[in-house]
Amino acid sequence: MATLFLIIIYLAFISLGLPDSMLGAAWPVMQLEYGAPVEMAGVLSIIVIVGTIISSLGSEAILKRLGTGNVTFISVVLTAVPLLGFSMAPSIIWLAVLALPLGLGAGSIDAGLNNYVATHYKAHHMSWLHCFWGVGAMLGPIIMSGFIAQDNSWRSGYFVVAMIQFGLALLLFVTLPLWKRLEKQSSKGKDESHGDEQNLAFQETVTTDKPLKIKGVKLSLLTFLFYVGMEATMGLWGSSFLVNVKDMSASTAAQWVSMYFGGITVGRFITGFVTFKYSNRTLIRTGQVTALVGAVLLVIPLPDIYSLIGFILVGLGSAPIFPCMLHETPVWFGKKYSQKIMGYQMAVAYTGGAILPPLLGWVAANTSFVIFPLVNVGYIIVMLIGSEQINRLMSRRVSQ
């Protein structure tokens, strides 16, 4: 029964990933059809993420009132309907209107499922959970590139993904009784989460009504800001970089960007096994260095094949960072505050996704997409510095 429950959670994360990469993959074609400026994709992305931030900040109250199962079902429906609307939108204005509920559907489910897995399951489950997000994020561009290559029909791509979302929503509705039963059992039983128990015990002694005052929380928020900013920038503008700088076709560029998400997916699957031997902190550091190498490959003027390798390396490097940091949240800051802090982390992470990609799009529209890899190198360096500062802080805390 518990295994079936995990499978349902994994499928829910596929639904989270599916829409995340589709706009960037389809935008070179959508832009021409609507006659929109290139940076308009950034505006649509901001609207989606504003919705996600709003629902992330309210996630603790919503989850307490409705429960994780109901929130997951409602959220998937709330993403399926706007995606269907995207496939029929007659103008950019309609896309902007539909973008808000698309974002609202993501925030609460993201924070709720992440905290549930972080506090009840071991680190490999968190990596595999986000591996399934990567499956969705990888399938999005693949589906879109197939329809674009066939007849430039990006609308058909959105329609198919909307139908997949409705299918997942139906599955979640049928299994709602299972959610309620297992949530009650988990609230009474012993969870299997693990981590630095000495540090966890220290954090559980912290008493404050303002979790932001706990040392290290603000640094973790900074790291989440730049991680999602980098991830969203790669997904939103990767195709435009390849089309405008590398002179690739839109369908080929979408396929290559799907390899970036493929790197994330494969990397998180592998990370799930590696967590049995290596700590979250080691995996976070290794991932950031690998992503940095991939981003540097995109900067250097090498043959096109090295750009593909760069996208894959950034994806592989990104794989352990987000899930491992989330799994460390109860360890770093205590289970008592983990749901609230995780809501903050989701909100700040999506703020990075709202601000940083559109900023790059605006600058690139006025200069060149040559700056795309340079900006990503900078994001990864800031992220690396922030996470290393947290590691030093936690090491000093344990030694006290």
Short mmCIF file of C-alpha atoms in Angstrom, two decimals, residues 13-400:
data_model
loop_
_atom_site.label_atom_id
_atom_site.label_comp_id
_atom_site.label_asym_id
_atom_site.label_seq_id
_atom_site.Cartn_x
_atom_site.Cartn_y
_atom_site.Cartn_z
CA PHE A 13 5.41 15.15 -9.90
CA ILE A 14 5.33 14.17 -13.57
CA SER A 15 2.32 16.46 -13.87
CA LEU A 16 4.30 19.25 -12.20
CA GLY A 17 7.16 18.91 -14.68
CA LEU A 18 5.18 18.61 -17.92
CA PRO A 19 4.21 22.30 -18.36
CA ASP A 20 7.44 23.77 -16.94
CA SER A 21 9.54 23.36 -20.08
CA MET A 22 6.93 23.67 -22.81
CA LEU A 23 6.79 27.45 -23.22
CA GLY A 24 10.52 27.74 -23.86
CA ALA A 25 10.45 24.89 -26.37
CA ALA A 26 7.46 26.30 -28.27
CA TRP A 27 8.26 30.01 -28.03
CA PRO A 28 10.31 30.44 -31.26
CA VAL A 29 7.20 29.27 -33.19
CA MET A 30 4.60 30.91 -30.93
CA GLN A 31 6.43 34.24 -31.18
CA LEU A 32 6.15 34.22 -34.99
CA GLU A 33 2.46 33.26 -34.95
CA TYR A 34 1.48 36.01 -32.50
CA GLY A 35 3.97 38.57 -33.82
CA ALA A 36 5.14 39.11 -30.23
CA PRO A 37 8.49 40.49 -29.06
CA VAL A 38 10.99 37.83 -27.97
CA GLU A 39 10.96 38.99 -24.33
CA MET A 40 7.19 38.36 -24.05
CA ALA A 41 7.98 34.77 -23.08
CA GLY A 42 9.60 36.22 -19.97
CA VAL A 43 6.42 38.14 -19.12
CA LEU A 44 4.30 34.99 -19.42
CA SER A 45 6.82 33.15 -17.28
CA ILE A 46 6.59 35.87 -14.61
CA ILE A 47 2.79 35.54 -14.46
CA VAL A 48 3.01 31.76 -14.06
CA ILE A 49 5.57 32.11 -11.30
CA VAL A 50 3.64 34.86 -9.48
CA GLY A 51 0.77 32.38 -9.19
CA THR A 52 3.18 29.74 -7.91
CA ILE A 53 4.65 32.12 -5.33
CA ILE A 54 1.19 33.05 -4.04
CA SER A 55 0.15 29.42 -3.59
CA SER A 56 3.56 28.49 -2.09
CA LEU A 57 3.29 31.16 0.60
CA GLY A 58 -0.21 29.98 1.48
CA SER A 59 0.68 26.29 1.26
CA GLU A 60 0.94 25.62 5.01
CA ALA A 61 -2.59 26.89 5.73
CA ILE A 62 -4.07 25.23 2.61
CA LEU A 63 -2.47 21.86 3.36
CA LYS A 64 -3.62 21.92 6.98
CA ARG A 65 -7.18 22.67 5.91
CA LEU A 66 -7.58 20.33 2.92
CA GLY A 67 -4.87 17.69 3.30
CA THR A 68 -2.11 16.74 0.87
CA GLY A 69 -4.29 14.44 -1.26
CA ASN A 70 -7.04 16.98 -1.92
CA VAL A 71 -4.51 19.74 -2.63
CA THR A 72 -2.65 17.51 -5.09
CA PHE A 73 -5.87 16.63 -6.98
CA ILE A 74 -7.08 20.25 -7.13
CA SER A 75 -3.65 21.48 -8.23
CA VAL A 76 -3.42 19.03 -11.14
CA VAL A 77 -6.89 20.06 -12.34
CA LEU A 78 -5.86 23.70 -11.96
CA THR A 79 -2.94 23.11 -14.35
CA ALA A 80 -4.86 20.94 -16.83
CA VAL A 81 -7.55 23.55 -17.55
CA PRO A 82 -5.14 26.42 -18.44
CA LEU A 83 -3.03 24.09 -20.61
CA LEU A 84 -6.16 23.23 -22.59
CA GLY A 85 -6.81 26.97 -22.82
CA PHE A 86 -3.27 27.53 -24.15
CA SER A 87 -4.02 25.18 -27.05
CA MET A 88 -6.94 27.41 -28.12
CA ALA A 89 -5.72 30.89 -27.08
CA PRO A 90 -6.41 33.41 -29.89
CA SER A 91 -3.99 36.04 -28.56
CA ILE A 92 -1.14 36.75 -26.17
CA ILE A 93 -3.64 38.39 -23.80
CA TRP A 94 -5.42 35.06 -23.36
CA LEU A 95 -2.11 33.32 -22.68
CA ALA A 96 -1.40 35.91 -19.97
CA VAL A 97 -4.83 35.35 -18.37
CA LEU A 98 -4.40 31.57 -18.36
CA ALA A 99 -0.84 31.77 -17.02
CA LEU A 100 -1.97 32.80 -13.51
CA PRO A 101 -4.06 29.69 -12.67
CA LEU A 102 -1.34 27.57 -14.29
CA GLY A 103 1.06 28.92 -11.66
CA LEU A 104 -1.44 28.68 -8.80
CA GLY A 105 -1.72 24.96 -9.45
CA ALA A 106 1.97 24.34 -8.82
CA GLY A 107 2.88 26.06 -5.54
CA SER A 108 0.92 24.21 -2.85
CA ILE A 109 1.44 20.74 -4.34
CA ASP A 110 5.18 21.42 -4.68
CA ALA A 111 5.66 22.55 -1.08
CA GLY A 112 3.29 19.91 0.33
CA LEU A 113 4.72 16.86 -1.42
CA ASN A 114 8.32 17.99 -0.88
CA ASN A 115 7.82 18.42 2.85
CA TYR A 116 5.89 15.15 3.14
CA VAL A 117 8.69 13.17 1.49
CA ALA A 118 11.47 15.09 3.31
CA THR A 119 9.96 14.35 6.74
CA HIS A 120 8.73 10.78 6.10
CA TYR A 121 11.16 9.18 3.65
CA LYS A 122 14.88 8.75 3.10
CA ALA A 123 16.97 10.86 0.74
CA HIS A 124 16.76 8.47 -2.22
CA HIS A 125 13.00 8.89 -2.35
CA MET A 126 13.40 12.67 -2.59
CA SER A 127 15.82 12.30 -5.51
CA TRP A 128 13.51 9.87 -7.28
CA LEU A 129 10.54 12.15 -6.63
CA HIS A 130 12.31 14.96 -8.49
CA CYS A 131 13.48 12.46 -11.09
CA PHE A 132 9.82 12.11 -12.01
CA TRP A 133 9.53 15.89 -12.24
CA GLY A 134 12.39 15.61 -14.73
CA VAL A 135 10.47 12.95 -16.65
CA GLY A 136 7.64 15.44 -17.08
CA ALA A 137 9.99 18.32 -17.89
CA MET A 138 11.77 16.16 -20.49
CA LEU A 139 8.55 14.88 -22.07
CA GLY A 140 7.19 18.42 -22.50
CA PRO A 141 9.77 19.55 -25.11
CA ILE A 142 9.81 16.10 -26.75
CA ILE A 143 6.04 16.21 -27.29
CA MET A 144 6.22 19.82 -28.43
CA SER A 145 9.15 19.27 -30.83
CA GLY A 146 7.30 16.34 -32.42
CA PHE A 147 4.28 18.46 -33.28
CA ILE A 148 6.43 21.43 -34.37
CA ALA A 149 8.48 19.22 -36.69
CA GLN A 150 5.28 17.70 -38.10
CA ASP A 151 3.32 20.85 -38.99
CA ASN A 152 4.46 23.70 -36.68
CA SER A 153 1.43 22.85 -34.51
CA TRP A 154 2.50 23.94 -31.04
CA ARG A 155 -1.21 24.05 -30.12
CA SER A 156 -1.49 20.28 -30.55
CA GLY A 157 1.43 19.88 -28.16
CA TYR A 158 -0.37 21.83 -25.44
CA PHE A 159 -3.62 19.91 -26.11
CA VAL A 160 -1.94 16.51 -25.68
CA VAL A 161 -0.25 17.55 -22.43
CA ALA A 162 -3.57 18.92 -21.12
CA MET A 163 -5.18 15.51 -21.77
CA ILE A 164 -2.33 13.78 -19.90
CA GLN A 165 -2.94 16.12 -16.96
CA PHE A 166 -6.66 15.34 -16.93
CA GLY A 167 -5.79 11.63 -16.89
CA LEU A 168 -3.55 12.09 -13.87
CA ALA A 169 -6.25 14.15 -12.17
CA LEU A 170 -8.71 11.28 -12.64
CA LEU A 171 -6.22 8.84 -11.07
CA LEU A 172 -5.70 11.17 -8.11
CA PHE A 173 -9.46 11.55 -7.62
CA VAL A 174 -9.97 7.77 -7.57
CA THR A 175 -7.17 7.32 -5.01
CA LEU A 176 -8.20 10.13 -2.62
CA PRO A 177 -9.35 7.62 0.06
CA LEU A 178 -5.87 6.07 -0.01
CA TRP A 179 -4.29 9.48 0.62
CA LYS A 180 -6.49 10.07 3.65
CA ARG A 181 -5.85 6.60 5.11
CA LEU A 182 -2.07 6.70 4.74
CA GLU A 183 -1.79 10.32 5.93
CA LYS A 184 -3.52 9.28 9.16
CA GLN A 185 -1.21 6.28 9.55
CA SER A 186 1.91 8.37 8.94
CA SER A 187 0.83 10.96 11.50
CA LYS A 188 0.71 8.20 14.12
CA GLY A 189 3.56 6.01 12.98
CA LYS A 190 7.32 6.33 12.78
CA ASP A 191 8.75 7.81 9.60
CA GLU A 192 11.88 6.59 7.87
CA SER A 193 13.52 9.93 7.16
CA HIS A 194 17.15 10.28 8.09
CA GLY A 195 19.88 12.82 8.26
CA ASP A 196 22.31 14.43 10.65
CA GLU A 197 20.47 13.49 13.84
CA GLN A 198 22.80 15.50 16.08
CA ASN A 199 22.13 18.62 14.06
CA LEU A 200 18.42 17.79 13.89
CA ALA A 201 18.24 17.41 17.67
CA PHE A 202 19.97 20.78 18.06
CA GLN A 203 17.51 22.47 15.76
CA GLU A 204 14.48 20.99 17.51
CA THR A 205 15.51 22.97 20.61
CA VAL A 206 15.10 26.24 18.70
CA THR A 207 11.99 28.12 19.76
CA THR A 208 10.90 31.07 17.66
CA ASP A 209 7.76 32.29 15.97
CA LYS A 210 9.90 33.69 13.14
CA PRO A 211 11.69 30.83 11.33
CA LEU A 212 13.52 33.35 9.12
CA LYS A 213 15.61 34.24 12.18
CA ILE A 214 17.10 30.73 12.37
CA LYS A 215 20.72 30.90 11.24
CA GLY A 216 21.21 29.62 7.71
CA VAL A 217 17.60 30.02 6.53
CA LYS A 218 18.30 33.18 4.54
CA LEU A 219 21.37 31.60 2.94
CA SER A 220 19.27 28.61 1.89
CA LEU A 221 16.73 30.97 0.34
CA LEU A 222 19.51 32.68 -1.65
CA THR A 223 20.69 29.31 -2.97
CA PHE A 224 17.17 28.28 -3.98
CA LEU A 225 16.70 31.66 -5.69
CA PHE A 226 19.67 31.18 -7.99
CA TYR A 227 19.16 27.46 -8.53
CA VAL A 228 15.62 27.83 -9.91
CA GLY A 229 16.66 31.02 -11.69
CA MET A 230 19.34 29.05 -13.51
CA GLU A 231 17.08 26.07 -14.19
CA ALA A 232 14.27 28.27 -15.53
CA THR A 233 16.69 30.31 -17.64
CA MET A 234 18.08 27.16 -19.25
CA GLY A 235 14.58 25.87 -19.99
CA LEU A 236 13.04 29.15 -21.19
CA TRP A 237 15.86 30.56 -23.31
CA GLY A 238 17.87 27.45 -24.27
CA SER A 239 15.98 27.01 -27.56
CA SER A 240 16.28 30.72 -28.39
CA PHE A 241 20.04 30.58 -27.73
CA LEU A 242 20.46 27.60 -30.05
CA VAL A 243 18.24 29.11 -32.77
CA ASN A 244 19.69 32.63 -32.68
CA VAL A 245 23.35 31.93 -31.86
CA LYS A 246 23.93 28.39 -33.17
CA ASP A 247 21.57 28.72 -36.19
CA MET A 248 19.63 25.54 -35.39
CA SER A 249 16.05 24.82 -36.44
CA ALA A 250 13.35 25.30 -33.81
CA SER A 251 12.52 21.56 -33.67
CA THR A 252 16.18 20.54 -33.27
CA ALA A 253 16.70 23.18 -30.58
CA ALA A 254 13.67 21.89 -28.66
CA GLN A 255 15.06 18.35 -28.84
CA TRP A 256 18.44 19.51 -27.50
CA VAL A 257 16.82 21.37 -24.62
CA SER A 258 14.91 18.19 -23.82
CA MET A 259 18.36 16.59 -23.35
CA TYR A 260 19.03 19.14 -20.61
CA PHE A 261 15.91 17.96 -18.80
CA GLY A 262 16.90 14.40 -19.67
CA GLY A 263 20.19 15.01 -17.85
CA ILE A 264 18.26 16.17 -14.79
CA THR A 265 16.02 13.11 -14.95
CA VAL A 266 18.78 10.53 -15.37
CA GLY A 267 20.93 12.34 -12.81
CA ARG A 268 18.19 12.24 -10.17
CA PHE A 269 17.53 8.57 -10.81
CA ILE A 270 21.24 7.83 -10.28
CA THR A 271 21.41 10.19 -7.30
CA GLY A 272 18.74 8.11 -5.56
CA PHE A 273 21.21 5.20 -5.43
CA VAL A 274 24.25 7.36 -4.67
CA THR A 275 22.55 8.78 -1.53
CA PHE A 276 23.06 5.38 0.10
CA LYS A 277 26.81 6.07 0.15
CA TYR A 278 27.29 9.85 0.00
CA SER A 279 25.75 12.67 2.03
CA ASN A 280 23.36 15.26 0.64
CA ARG A 281 25.99 17.95 1.14
CA THR A 282 28.59 16.09 -0.95
CA LEU A 283 26.06 15.55 -3.74
CA ILE A 284 25.02 19.22 -3.72
CA ARG A 285 28.64 20.35 -4.08
CA THR A 286 29.44 17.78 -6.81
CA GLY A 287 26.34 18.75 -8.75
CA GLN A 288 27.15 22.44 -8.68
CA VAL A 289 30.70 21.86 -9.95
CA THR A 290 29.42 19.60 -12.76
CA ALA A 291 26.80 22.18 -13.78
CA LEU A 292 29.50 24.87 -13.79
CA VAL A 293 31.65 22.80 -16.19
CA GLY A 294 28.65 22.36 -18.51
CA ALA A 295 27.83 26.09 -18.45
CA VAL A 296 31.45 26.95 -19.27
CA LEU A 297 31.29 24.61 -22.31
CA LEU A 298 28.40 26.72 -23.62
CA VAL A 299 30.52 29.87 -23.28
CA ILE A 300 33.52 28.59 -25.25
CA PRO A 301 33.09 28.84 -29.07
CA LEU A 302 33.33 25.12 -29.86
CA PRO A 303 31.54 22.95 -32.48
CA ASP A 304 27.80 22.49 -31.93
CA ILE A 305 28.13 19.03 -30.40
CA TYR A 306 29.84 20.59 -27.37
CA SER A 307 26.75 22.70 -26.79
CA LEU A 308 24.72 19.50 -26.52
CA ILE A 309 27.29 18.10 -24.08
CA GLY A 310 27.11 21.36 -22.13
CA PHE A 311 23.31 21.17 -21.85
CA ILE A 312 23.50 17.56 -20.68
CA LEU A 313 26.22 18.34 -18.10
CA VAL A 314 24.27 21.28 -16.69
CA GLY A 315 21.28 18.94 -16.42
CA LEU A 316 23.27 16.16 -14.76
CA GLY A 317 24.86 18.66 -12.36
CA SER A 318 21.53 20.22 -11.52
CA ALA A 319 20.04 16.83 -10.70
CA PRO A 320 21.02 16.43 -7.01
CA ILE A 321 20.98 20.10 -5.97
CA PHE A 322 17.26 20.80 -5.51
CA PRO A 323 16.10 17.48 -3.98
CA CYS A 324 19.13 17.16 -1.70
CA MET A 325 18.71 20.70 -0.38
CA LEU A 326 15.02 20.08 0.26
CA HIS A 327 15.79 16.85 2.08
CA GLU A 328 18.30 18.67 4.27
CA THR A 329 15.74 21.31 5.29
CA PRO A 330 14.30 19.37 8.28
CA VAL A 331 17.87 18.42 9.25
CA TRP A 332 19.17 21.97 9.05
CA PHE A 333 16.23 23.79 10.59
CA GLY A 334 14.09 21.19 12.43
CA LYS A 335 10.89 19.35 11.50
CA LYS A 336 8.86 21.81 13.56
CA TYR A 337 9.60 24.60 11.10
CA SER A 338 10.25 22.58 7.93
CA GLN A 339 6.80 23.03 6.31
CA LYS A 340 6.83 26.82 6.78
CA ILE A 341 10.48 27.16 5.72
CA MET A 342 9.87 24.91 2.72
CA GLY A 343 7.00 27.20 1.72
CA TYR A 344 9.43 30.12 1.91
CA GLN A 345 11.99 28.15 -0.12
CA MET A 346 9.44 27.40 -2.84
CA ALA A 347 8.29 31.02 -2.93
CA VAL A 348 11.83 32.42 -3.15
CA ALA A 349 12.87 29.74 -5.63
CA TYR A 350 10.03 30.67 -7.94
CA THR A 351 10.83 34.34 -7.42
CA GLY A 352 14.22 33.56 -8.93
CA GLY A 353 12.41 31.84 -11.77
CA ALA A 354 10.16 34.88 -12.19
CA ILE A 355 12.85 37.55 -12.15
CA LEU A 356 16.06 36.11 -13.59
CA PRO A 357 14.88 34.56 -16.92
CA PRO A 358 12.85 37.62 -18.00
CA LEU A 359 15.78 39.84 -17.06
CA LEU A 360 18.04 37.81 -19.33
CA GLY A 361 15.40 37.88 -22.08
CA TRP A 362 15.15 41.66 -21.91
CA VAL A 363 18.92 42.12 -22.02
CA ALA A 364 19.33 39.54 -24.82
CA ALA A 365 16.59 41.20 -26.89
CA ASN A 366 18.56 44.44 -26.70
CA THR A 367 21.98 42.85 -27.19
CA SER A 368 22.43 39.18 -28.13
CA PHE A 369 21.69 35.70 -26.80
CA VAL A 370 25.46 35.24 -26.62
CA ILE A 371 25.13 36.37 -22.98
CA PHE A 372 22.95 33.31 -22.16
CA PRO A 373 25.75 30.95 -21.04
CA LEU A 374 27.72 33.72 -19.29
CA VAL A 375 24.75 34.58 -17.09
CA ASN A 376 24.23 30.94 -16.17
CA VAL A 377 27.88 30.62 -15.13
CA GLY A 378 27.33 33.56 -12.78
CA TYR A 379 24.16 32.03 -11.30
CA ILE A 380 25.91 28.74 -10.56
CA ILE A 381 28.88 30.47 -8.91
CA VAL A 382 26.59 32.45 -6.58
CA MET A 383 24.65 29.28 -5.77
CA LEU A 384 27.86 27.40 -4.97
CA ILE A 385 29.08 30.15 -2.65
CA GLY A 386 25.74 30.24 -0.81
CA SER A 387 25.53 26.48 -0.21
CA GLU A 388 29.15 26.30 0.95
CA GLN A 389 28.43 29.03 3.50
CA ILE A 390 25.52 26.94 4.83
CA ASN A 391 27.79 23.89 5.12
CA ARG A 392 30.32 25.86 7.17
CA LEU A 393 27.59 27.24 9.40
CA MET A 394 26.13 23.79 10.05
CA SER A 395 29.56 22.28 10.71
CA ARG A 396 30.27 24.93 13.36
CA ARG A 397 26.83 24.33 14.89
CA VAL A 398 27.40 20.58 15.30
CA SER A 399 30.87 21.12 16.84
CA GLN A 400 29.47 23.42 19.54
#
